[in-house]
XYZ file of C-alpha atoms in Angstrom:
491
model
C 34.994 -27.461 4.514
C 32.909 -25.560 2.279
C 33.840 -22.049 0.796
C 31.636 -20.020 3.129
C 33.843 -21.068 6.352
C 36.448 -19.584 5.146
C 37.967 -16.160 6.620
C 37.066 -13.176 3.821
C 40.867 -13.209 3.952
C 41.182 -16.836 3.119
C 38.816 -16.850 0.161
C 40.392 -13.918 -0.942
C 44.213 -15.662 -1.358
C 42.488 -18.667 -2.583
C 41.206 -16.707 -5.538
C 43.996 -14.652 -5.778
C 46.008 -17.815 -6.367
C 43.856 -19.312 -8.906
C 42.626 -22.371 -6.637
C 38.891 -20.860 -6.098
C 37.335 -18.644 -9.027
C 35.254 -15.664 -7.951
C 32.412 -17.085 -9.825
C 32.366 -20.557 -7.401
C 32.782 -18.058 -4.165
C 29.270 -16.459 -5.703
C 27.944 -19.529 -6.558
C 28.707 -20.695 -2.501
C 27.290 -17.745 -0.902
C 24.035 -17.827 -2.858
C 23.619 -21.454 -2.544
C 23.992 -21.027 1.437
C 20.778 -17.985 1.183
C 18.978 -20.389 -1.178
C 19.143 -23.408 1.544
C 18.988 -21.014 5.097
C 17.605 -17.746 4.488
C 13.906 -18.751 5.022
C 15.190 -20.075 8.462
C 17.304 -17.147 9.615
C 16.079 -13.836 7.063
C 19.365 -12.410 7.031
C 18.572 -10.567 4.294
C 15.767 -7.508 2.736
C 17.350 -7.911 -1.009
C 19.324 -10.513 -2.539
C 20.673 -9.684 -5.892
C 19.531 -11.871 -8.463
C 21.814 -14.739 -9.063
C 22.379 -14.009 -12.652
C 23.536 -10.600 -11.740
C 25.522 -11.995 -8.911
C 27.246 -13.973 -11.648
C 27.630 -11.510 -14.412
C 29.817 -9.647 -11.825
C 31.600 -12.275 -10.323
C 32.998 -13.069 -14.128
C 33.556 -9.241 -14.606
C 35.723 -9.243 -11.418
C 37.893 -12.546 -12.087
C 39.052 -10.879 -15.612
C 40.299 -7.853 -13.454
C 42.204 -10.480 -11.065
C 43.786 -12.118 -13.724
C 45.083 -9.235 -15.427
C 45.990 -7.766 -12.536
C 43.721 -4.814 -12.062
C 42.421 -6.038 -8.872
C 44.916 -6.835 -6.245
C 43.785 -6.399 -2.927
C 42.962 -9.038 -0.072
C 39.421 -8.829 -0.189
C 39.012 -8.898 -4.446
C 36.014 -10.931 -5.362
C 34.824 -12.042 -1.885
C 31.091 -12.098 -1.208
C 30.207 -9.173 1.154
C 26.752 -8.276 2.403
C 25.975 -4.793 3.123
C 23.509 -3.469 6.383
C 20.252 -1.996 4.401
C 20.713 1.330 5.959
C 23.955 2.038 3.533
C 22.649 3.618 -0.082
C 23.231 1.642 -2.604
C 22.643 3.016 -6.510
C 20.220 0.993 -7.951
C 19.425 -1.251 -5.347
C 16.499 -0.465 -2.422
C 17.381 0.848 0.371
C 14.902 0.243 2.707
C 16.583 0.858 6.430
C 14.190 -2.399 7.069
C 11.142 0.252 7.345
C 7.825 0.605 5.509
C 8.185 4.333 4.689
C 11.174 3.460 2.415
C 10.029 0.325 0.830
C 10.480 1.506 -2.560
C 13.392 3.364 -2.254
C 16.347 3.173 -4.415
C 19.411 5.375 -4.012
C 21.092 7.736 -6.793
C 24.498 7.101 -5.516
C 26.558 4.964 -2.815
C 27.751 5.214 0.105
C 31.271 6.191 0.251
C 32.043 3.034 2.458
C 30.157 0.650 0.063
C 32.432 2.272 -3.007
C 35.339 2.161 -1.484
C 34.406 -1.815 -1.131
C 33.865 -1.887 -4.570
C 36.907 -0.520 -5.678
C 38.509 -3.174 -3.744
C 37.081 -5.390 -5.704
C 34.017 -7.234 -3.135
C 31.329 -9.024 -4.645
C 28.659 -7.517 -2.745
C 25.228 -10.015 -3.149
C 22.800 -8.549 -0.847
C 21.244 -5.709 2.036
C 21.123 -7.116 5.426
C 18.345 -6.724 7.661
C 18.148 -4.822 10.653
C 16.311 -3.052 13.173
C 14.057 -0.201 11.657
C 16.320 3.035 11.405
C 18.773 1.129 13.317
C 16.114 1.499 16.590
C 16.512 -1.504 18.632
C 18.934 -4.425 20.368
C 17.068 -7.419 18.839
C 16.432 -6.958 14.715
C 12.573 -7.623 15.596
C 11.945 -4.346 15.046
C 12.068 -4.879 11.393
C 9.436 -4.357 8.787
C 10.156 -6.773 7.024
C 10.343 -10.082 9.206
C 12.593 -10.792 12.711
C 16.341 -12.314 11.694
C 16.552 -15.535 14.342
C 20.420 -16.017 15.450
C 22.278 -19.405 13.705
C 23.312 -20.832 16.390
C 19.851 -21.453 17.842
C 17.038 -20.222 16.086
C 14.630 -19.535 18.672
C 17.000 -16.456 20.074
C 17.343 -13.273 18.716
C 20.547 -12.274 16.558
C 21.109 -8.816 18.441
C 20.418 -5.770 16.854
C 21.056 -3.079 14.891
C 22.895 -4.873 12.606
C 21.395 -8.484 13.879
C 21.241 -9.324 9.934
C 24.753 -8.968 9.169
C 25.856 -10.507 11.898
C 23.497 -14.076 11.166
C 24.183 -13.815 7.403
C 28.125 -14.123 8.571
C 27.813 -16.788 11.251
C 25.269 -18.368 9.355
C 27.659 -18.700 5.819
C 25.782 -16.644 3.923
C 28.610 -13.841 3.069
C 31.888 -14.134 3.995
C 31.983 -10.928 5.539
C 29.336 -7.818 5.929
C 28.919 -3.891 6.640
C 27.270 -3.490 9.680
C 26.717 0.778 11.371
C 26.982 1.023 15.043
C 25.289 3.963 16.939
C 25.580 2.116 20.781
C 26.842 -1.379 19.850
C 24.771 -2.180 16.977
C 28.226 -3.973 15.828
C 29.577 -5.231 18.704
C 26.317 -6.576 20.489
C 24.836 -8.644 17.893
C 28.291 -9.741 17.074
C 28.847 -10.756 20.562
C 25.285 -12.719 20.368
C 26.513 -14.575 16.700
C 30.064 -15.666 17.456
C 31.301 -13.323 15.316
C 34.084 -10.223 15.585
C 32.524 -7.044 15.156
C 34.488 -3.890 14.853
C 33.119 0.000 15.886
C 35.974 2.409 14.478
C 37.277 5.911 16.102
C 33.904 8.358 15.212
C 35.375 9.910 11.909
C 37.465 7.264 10.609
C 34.991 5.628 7.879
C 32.683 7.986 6.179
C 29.122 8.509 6.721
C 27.988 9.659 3.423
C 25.633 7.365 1.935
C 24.202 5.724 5.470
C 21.302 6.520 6.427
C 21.521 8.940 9.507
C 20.017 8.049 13.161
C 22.253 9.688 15.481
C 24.579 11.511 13.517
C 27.157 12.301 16.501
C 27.370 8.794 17.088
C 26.731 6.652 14.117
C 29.977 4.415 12.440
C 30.086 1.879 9.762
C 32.166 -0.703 10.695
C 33.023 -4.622 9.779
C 31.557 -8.091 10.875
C 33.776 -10.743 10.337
C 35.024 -14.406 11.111
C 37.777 -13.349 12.934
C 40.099 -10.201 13.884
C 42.470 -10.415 10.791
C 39.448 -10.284 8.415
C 37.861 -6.752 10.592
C 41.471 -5.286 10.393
C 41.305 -6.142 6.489
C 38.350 -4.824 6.214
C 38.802 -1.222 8.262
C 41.953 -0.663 6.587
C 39.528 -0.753 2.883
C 36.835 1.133 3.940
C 38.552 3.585 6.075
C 39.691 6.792 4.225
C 39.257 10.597 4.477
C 35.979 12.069 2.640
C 35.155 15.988 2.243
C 31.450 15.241 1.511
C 31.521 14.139 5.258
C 31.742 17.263 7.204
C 32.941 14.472 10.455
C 35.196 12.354 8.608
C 38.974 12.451 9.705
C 41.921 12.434 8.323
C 44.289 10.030 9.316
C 47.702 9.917 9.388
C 47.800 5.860 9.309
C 45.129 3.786 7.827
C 47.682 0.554 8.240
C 45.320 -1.478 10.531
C 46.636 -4.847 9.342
C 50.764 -4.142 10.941
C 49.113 -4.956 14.898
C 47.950 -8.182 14.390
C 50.836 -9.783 16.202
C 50.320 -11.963 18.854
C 51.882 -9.585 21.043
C 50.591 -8.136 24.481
C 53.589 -8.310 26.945
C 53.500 -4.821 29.096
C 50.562 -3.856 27.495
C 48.072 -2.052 30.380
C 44.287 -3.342 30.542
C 42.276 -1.909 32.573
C 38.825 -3.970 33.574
C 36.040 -1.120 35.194
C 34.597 -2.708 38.158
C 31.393 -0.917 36.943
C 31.444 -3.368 34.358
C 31.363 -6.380 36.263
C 28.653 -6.211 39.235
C 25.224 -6.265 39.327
C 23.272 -7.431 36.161
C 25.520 -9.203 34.329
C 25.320 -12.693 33.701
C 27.583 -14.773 35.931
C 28.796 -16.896 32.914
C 29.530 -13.780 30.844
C 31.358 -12.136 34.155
C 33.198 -15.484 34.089
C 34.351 -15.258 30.316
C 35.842 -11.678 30.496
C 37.695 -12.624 33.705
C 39.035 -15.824 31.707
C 40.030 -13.628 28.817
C 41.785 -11.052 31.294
C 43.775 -14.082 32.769
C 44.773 -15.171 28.951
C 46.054 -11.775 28.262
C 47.851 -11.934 31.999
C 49.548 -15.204 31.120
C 51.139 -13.495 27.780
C 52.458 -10.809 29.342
C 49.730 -8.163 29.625
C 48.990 -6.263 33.186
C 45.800 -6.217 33.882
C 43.805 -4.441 36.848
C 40.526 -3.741 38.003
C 39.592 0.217 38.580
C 36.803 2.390 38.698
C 35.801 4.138 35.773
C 33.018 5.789 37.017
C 29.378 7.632 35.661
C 28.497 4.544 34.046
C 24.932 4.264 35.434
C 24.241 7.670 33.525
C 25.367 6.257 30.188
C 22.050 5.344 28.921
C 20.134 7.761 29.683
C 22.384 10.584 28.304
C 22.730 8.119 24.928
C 18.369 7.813 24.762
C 17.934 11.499 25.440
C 20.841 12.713 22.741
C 20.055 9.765 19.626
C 16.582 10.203 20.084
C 17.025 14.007 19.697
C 18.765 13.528 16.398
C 16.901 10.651 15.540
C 13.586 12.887 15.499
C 15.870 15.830 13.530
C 17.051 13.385 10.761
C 13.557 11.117 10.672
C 11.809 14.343 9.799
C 12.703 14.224 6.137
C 10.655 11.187 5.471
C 7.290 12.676 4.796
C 5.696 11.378 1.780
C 7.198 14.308 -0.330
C 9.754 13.201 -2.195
C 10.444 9.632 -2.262
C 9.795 6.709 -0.224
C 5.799 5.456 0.901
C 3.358 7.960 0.633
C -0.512 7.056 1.843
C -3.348 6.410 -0.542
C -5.991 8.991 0.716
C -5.544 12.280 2.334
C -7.057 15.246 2.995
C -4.147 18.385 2.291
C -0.757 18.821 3.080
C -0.825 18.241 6.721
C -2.850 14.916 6.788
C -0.631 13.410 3.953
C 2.199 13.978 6.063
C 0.357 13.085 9.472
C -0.903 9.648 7.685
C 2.117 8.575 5.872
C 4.244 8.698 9.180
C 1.973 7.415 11.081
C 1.675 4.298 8.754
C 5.321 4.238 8.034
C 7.036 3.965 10.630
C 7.183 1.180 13.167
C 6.191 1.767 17.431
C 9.906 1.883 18.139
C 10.811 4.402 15.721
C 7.757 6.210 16.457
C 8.838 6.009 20.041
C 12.042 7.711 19.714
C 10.680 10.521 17.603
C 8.141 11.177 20.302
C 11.058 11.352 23.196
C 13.341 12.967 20.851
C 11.160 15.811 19.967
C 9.840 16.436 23.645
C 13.391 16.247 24.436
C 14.014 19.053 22.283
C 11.043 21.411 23.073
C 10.913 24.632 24.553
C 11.310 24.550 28.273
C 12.423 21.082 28.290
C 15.944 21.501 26.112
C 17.855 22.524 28.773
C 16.677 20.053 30.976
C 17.245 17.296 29.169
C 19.139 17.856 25.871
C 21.673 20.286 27.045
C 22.239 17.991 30.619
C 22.780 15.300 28.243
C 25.575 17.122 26.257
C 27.465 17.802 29.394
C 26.789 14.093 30.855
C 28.141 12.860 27.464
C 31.567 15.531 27.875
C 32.044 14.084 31.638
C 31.995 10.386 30.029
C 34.443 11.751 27.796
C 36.875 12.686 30.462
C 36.342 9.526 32.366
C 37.778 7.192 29.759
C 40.163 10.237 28.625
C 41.820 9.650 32.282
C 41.531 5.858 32.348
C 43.462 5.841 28.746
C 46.710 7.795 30.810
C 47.051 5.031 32.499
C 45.498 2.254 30.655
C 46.769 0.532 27.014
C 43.144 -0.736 26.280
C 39.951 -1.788 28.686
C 38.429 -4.706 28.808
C 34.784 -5.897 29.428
C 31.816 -7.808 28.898
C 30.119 -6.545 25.162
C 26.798 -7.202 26.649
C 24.933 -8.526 29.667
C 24.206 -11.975 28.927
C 23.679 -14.034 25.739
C 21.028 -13.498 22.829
C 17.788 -13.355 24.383
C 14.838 -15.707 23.348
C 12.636 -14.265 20.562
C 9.548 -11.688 21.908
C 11.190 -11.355 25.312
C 12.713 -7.667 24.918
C 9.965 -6.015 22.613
C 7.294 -6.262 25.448
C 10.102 -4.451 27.834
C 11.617 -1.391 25.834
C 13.585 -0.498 29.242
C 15.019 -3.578 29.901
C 15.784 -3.636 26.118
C 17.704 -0.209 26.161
C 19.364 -1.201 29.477
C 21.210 -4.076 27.724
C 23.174 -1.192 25.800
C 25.006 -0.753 28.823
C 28.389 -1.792 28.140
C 28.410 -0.625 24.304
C 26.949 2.729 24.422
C 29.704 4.918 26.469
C 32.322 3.815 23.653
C 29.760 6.072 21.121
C 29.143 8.687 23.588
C 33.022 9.184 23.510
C 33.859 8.348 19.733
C 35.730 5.771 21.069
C 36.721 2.320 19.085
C 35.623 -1.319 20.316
C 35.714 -4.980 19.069
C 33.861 -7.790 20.292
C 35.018 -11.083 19.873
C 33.906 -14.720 20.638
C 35.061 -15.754 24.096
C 33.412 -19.032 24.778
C 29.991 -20.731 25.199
C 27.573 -20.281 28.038
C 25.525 -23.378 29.151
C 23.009 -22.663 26.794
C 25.670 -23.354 23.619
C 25.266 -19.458 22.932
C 28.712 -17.375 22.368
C 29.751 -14.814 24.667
C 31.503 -11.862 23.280
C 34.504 -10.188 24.995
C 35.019 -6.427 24.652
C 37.895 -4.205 23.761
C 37.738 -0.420 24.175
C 40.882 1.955 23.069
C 41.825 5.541 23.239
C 40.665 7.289 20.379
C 42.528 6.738 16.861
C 44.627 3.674 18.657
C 42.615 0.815 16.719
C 45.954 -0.721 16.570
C 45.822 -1.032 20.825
C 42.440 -3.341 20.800
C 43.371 -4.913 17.394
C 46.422 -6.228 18.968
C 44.974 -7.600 22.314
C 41.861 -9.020 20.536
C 43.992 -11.080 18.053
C 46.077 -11.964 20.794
C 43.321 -13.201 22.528
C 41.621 -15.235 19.613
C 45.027 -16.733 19.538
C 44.932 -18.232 23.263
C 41.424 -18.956 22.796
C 40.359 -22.295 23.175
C 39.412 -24.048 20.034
C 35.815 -24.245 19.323
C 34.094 -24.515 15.973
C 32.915 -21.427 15.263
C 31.193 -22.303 12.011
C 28.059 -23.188 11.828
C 28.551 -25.630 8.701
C 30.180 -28.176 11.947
C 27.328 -27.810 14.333
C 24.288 -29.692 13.919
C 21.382 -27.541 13.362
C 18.827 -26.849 16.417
């Protein structure tokens, strides 16, 4: 068993005991990019080893004298390339901010780094977080680990292959209408969407500001709880972040669900999704049943109008916050122009990518006169009467449980030539960011393909503790299967 299949929590006792130096966890987790990363591109920047090093000594002297104490000290991290990082490009995997490097750091990243984490690269992702698939990418599509011919999922499809794949123990992922939980569900891996507020924004890179969350992508549900509970924290240079009266994330993960109430929204579970998917959340539902949970079936309604209201309101905000890359003041600017206008037509127009440019087009027509209240406004009220909907399911229910995406990772190049069907595969992620709500995914099982299928937990708002609970006590029940990818045989 090599390093990089251990839990971040693992590693990060092994060091803490003196059995694994921070330098050998380094020297792991690059040697695993050196040997995969042209297979899989995980990654838009990998620190240079020597660097990698010079930290990973700096960080065992504060372990050993005590400075650093926390679970997560000196474990390789990788961080989604949307997060500012000082010093490092930041490149939200687009053209138009290929030589970009950030003055300061996100408050999520820092409050990593205080922590302790070794962080050794920027994951890549779809462009401005725009897409299901990471093939939207400027710089090269991330194929999923477990069979590299299928895509990894998307937003954060590059965190989520770097951590199946070995190449970090854990990573940063942001999640604006399950770009956590889908691409986790598609990589075998636990991905985690917080309460909107919980971690702060400042420092990522904003697409849909009323619905965007950092959150973590782990091996299991112990390492996301570890994880939430060190980047989560109250921050007045985020005018949305919340303060909290508990940030103790880690005291639910008890293997623990007797009387707890699921609810599973028949919505969820008819047409369009896969039967082998429908099967796995039904088999996790009777897991939960046989430890003591009650589970039922009801109707959770206005699902259908979920997408939609989502594409109508991110690409509104999407087109507000994409407007301040114009060639001005940093990021790509184009080599000949005639004036003002042109520099900024031509520099858009060559920096960004068709799906980006896509969403700026909807967002703005969205937006304009005689159409805003069509549109726009509609899609504020749709997004208030989702709201209620789960506000009246949570009186009755503990935590709901679903599918965390239609089927399995689709092949490579079948989604871009279908934006529709692409955006309709949102379907069972995007409500939870339309509400603010928090969700995990976690590994289920393995359709006949040999592709994981990801089971979804939705709570009430601030009760992370509810679906932290029932996912580790699912994980528990689970049947064994190796989830690392060192102890498959490579397709």
């Amino acid at each position: 068993m090599g390093l990089m299949d251990y839990t971040a929590v693992e590693l990060g006792k092994k060091i803490k005991a003196g059995e694994v130096s921070v330098l050998e966890a380094a020297n792991a987790a690059m040697d695993a990019i050196d040997a995969l990363e042209d297979k899989f591109n995980c990654y838009v920047t990998v620190q240079e080893r020597a660097a990698v090093q010079a930290k990973a000594e700096e960080l065992q002297k504060k372990i050993d004298d005590g400075t650093l104490t926390g679970p997560l000290a000196g474990v390789p991290v990788a961080v989604k390339d949307n997060m500012c990082t000082k010093g490092t490009r930041t490149t939200c995997s687009s053209k138009i901010l290929e030589n970009f490097e950030p003055a300061y750091t996100a408050e999520a990243v820092l409050n990593l780094e205080k922590a302790g984490a070794l962080i050794i690269g920027k994951t890549n992702m779809d462009e401005f977080a725009m897409g299901s698939t990471t093939e939207t990418s400027h710089y090269g599509v991330t194929k999923n680990p477990w069979n590299a011919e299928h895509v990894p999922g998307g937003s954060s499809g590059g965190s989520a292959a770097a951590v199946a794949a070995g190449e970090c123990s854990y990573a940063l992922g942001s999640d604006t209408g399950g770009s956590i939980r889908q691409p986790a569900s598609y990589c075998g891996i636990v991905g985690m969407k917080p309460t909107y507020g919980t971690v702060s924004r400042y420092g990522l890179i904003a697409y849909g500001s009323s619905l965007d969350q950092i959150g973590p992508m782990a091996k299991d549900v112990t390492d996301c709880a570890t994880i939430l509970e060190t980047i989560a924290s109250h921050d007045p240079k985020d005018s949305t972040s919340v303060k909290r009266e508990d940030y103790d994330f880690t005291s639910a993960l008890t293997d623990d669900v007797k009387g707890m109430r699921i609810g599973i929204p028949r919505d969820y579970m008819g047409e369009g999704l896969d039967e082998e998917v429908k099967e796995a959340v039904l088999a996790a539902a009777k897991k939960l049943e046989e430890k003591g949970a009650i589970v039922e079936e009801f109707d959770l309604s206005l699902v259908q109008y979920a997408i939609p209201a989502y594409y109508v309101i991110a690409s509104a905000e999407a087109s507000s916050n994409l407007a301040r890359f114009d060639g001005v003041k940093y990021g790509y600017r184009t080599e000949s122009y005639e004036g003002l206008h042109n520099m900024y037509k031509k520099t858009r127009s060559e920096g960004f990518g068709p799906e980006v440019k896509r969403r700026i087009m909807l967002g703005s027509f969205v937006l304009s006169s005689g159409y805003y209240d069509a549109y726009y406004l509609k899609a504020l009220r749709t997004k208030a009467l989702i709201k209620q909907a789960f506000d009246k399911a949570f009186a009755k229910y503990d935590v709901i449980l679903g599918p965390a995406a239609p089927t399995t990772a689709p092949k490579l190049g079948e989604s871009l030539s279908d934006p529709i069907k692409m955006y309709l595969g949102d379907i069972y992620t995007i409500s939870v960011n339309l509400a603010g709500l928090p969700g995990i995914s976690v590994p289920g099982s393995l359709d006949s393909k040999g592709l994981p299928i990801g089971i979804q937990f939705i709570g009430d708002c601030f009760k992370e503790k509810n679906i932290i609970r029932a996912a580790y006590a699912f994980e528990q029940s689970r049947e064994f299967i190796n989830w690392s990818l060192s102890g498959k045989e490579e397709k």
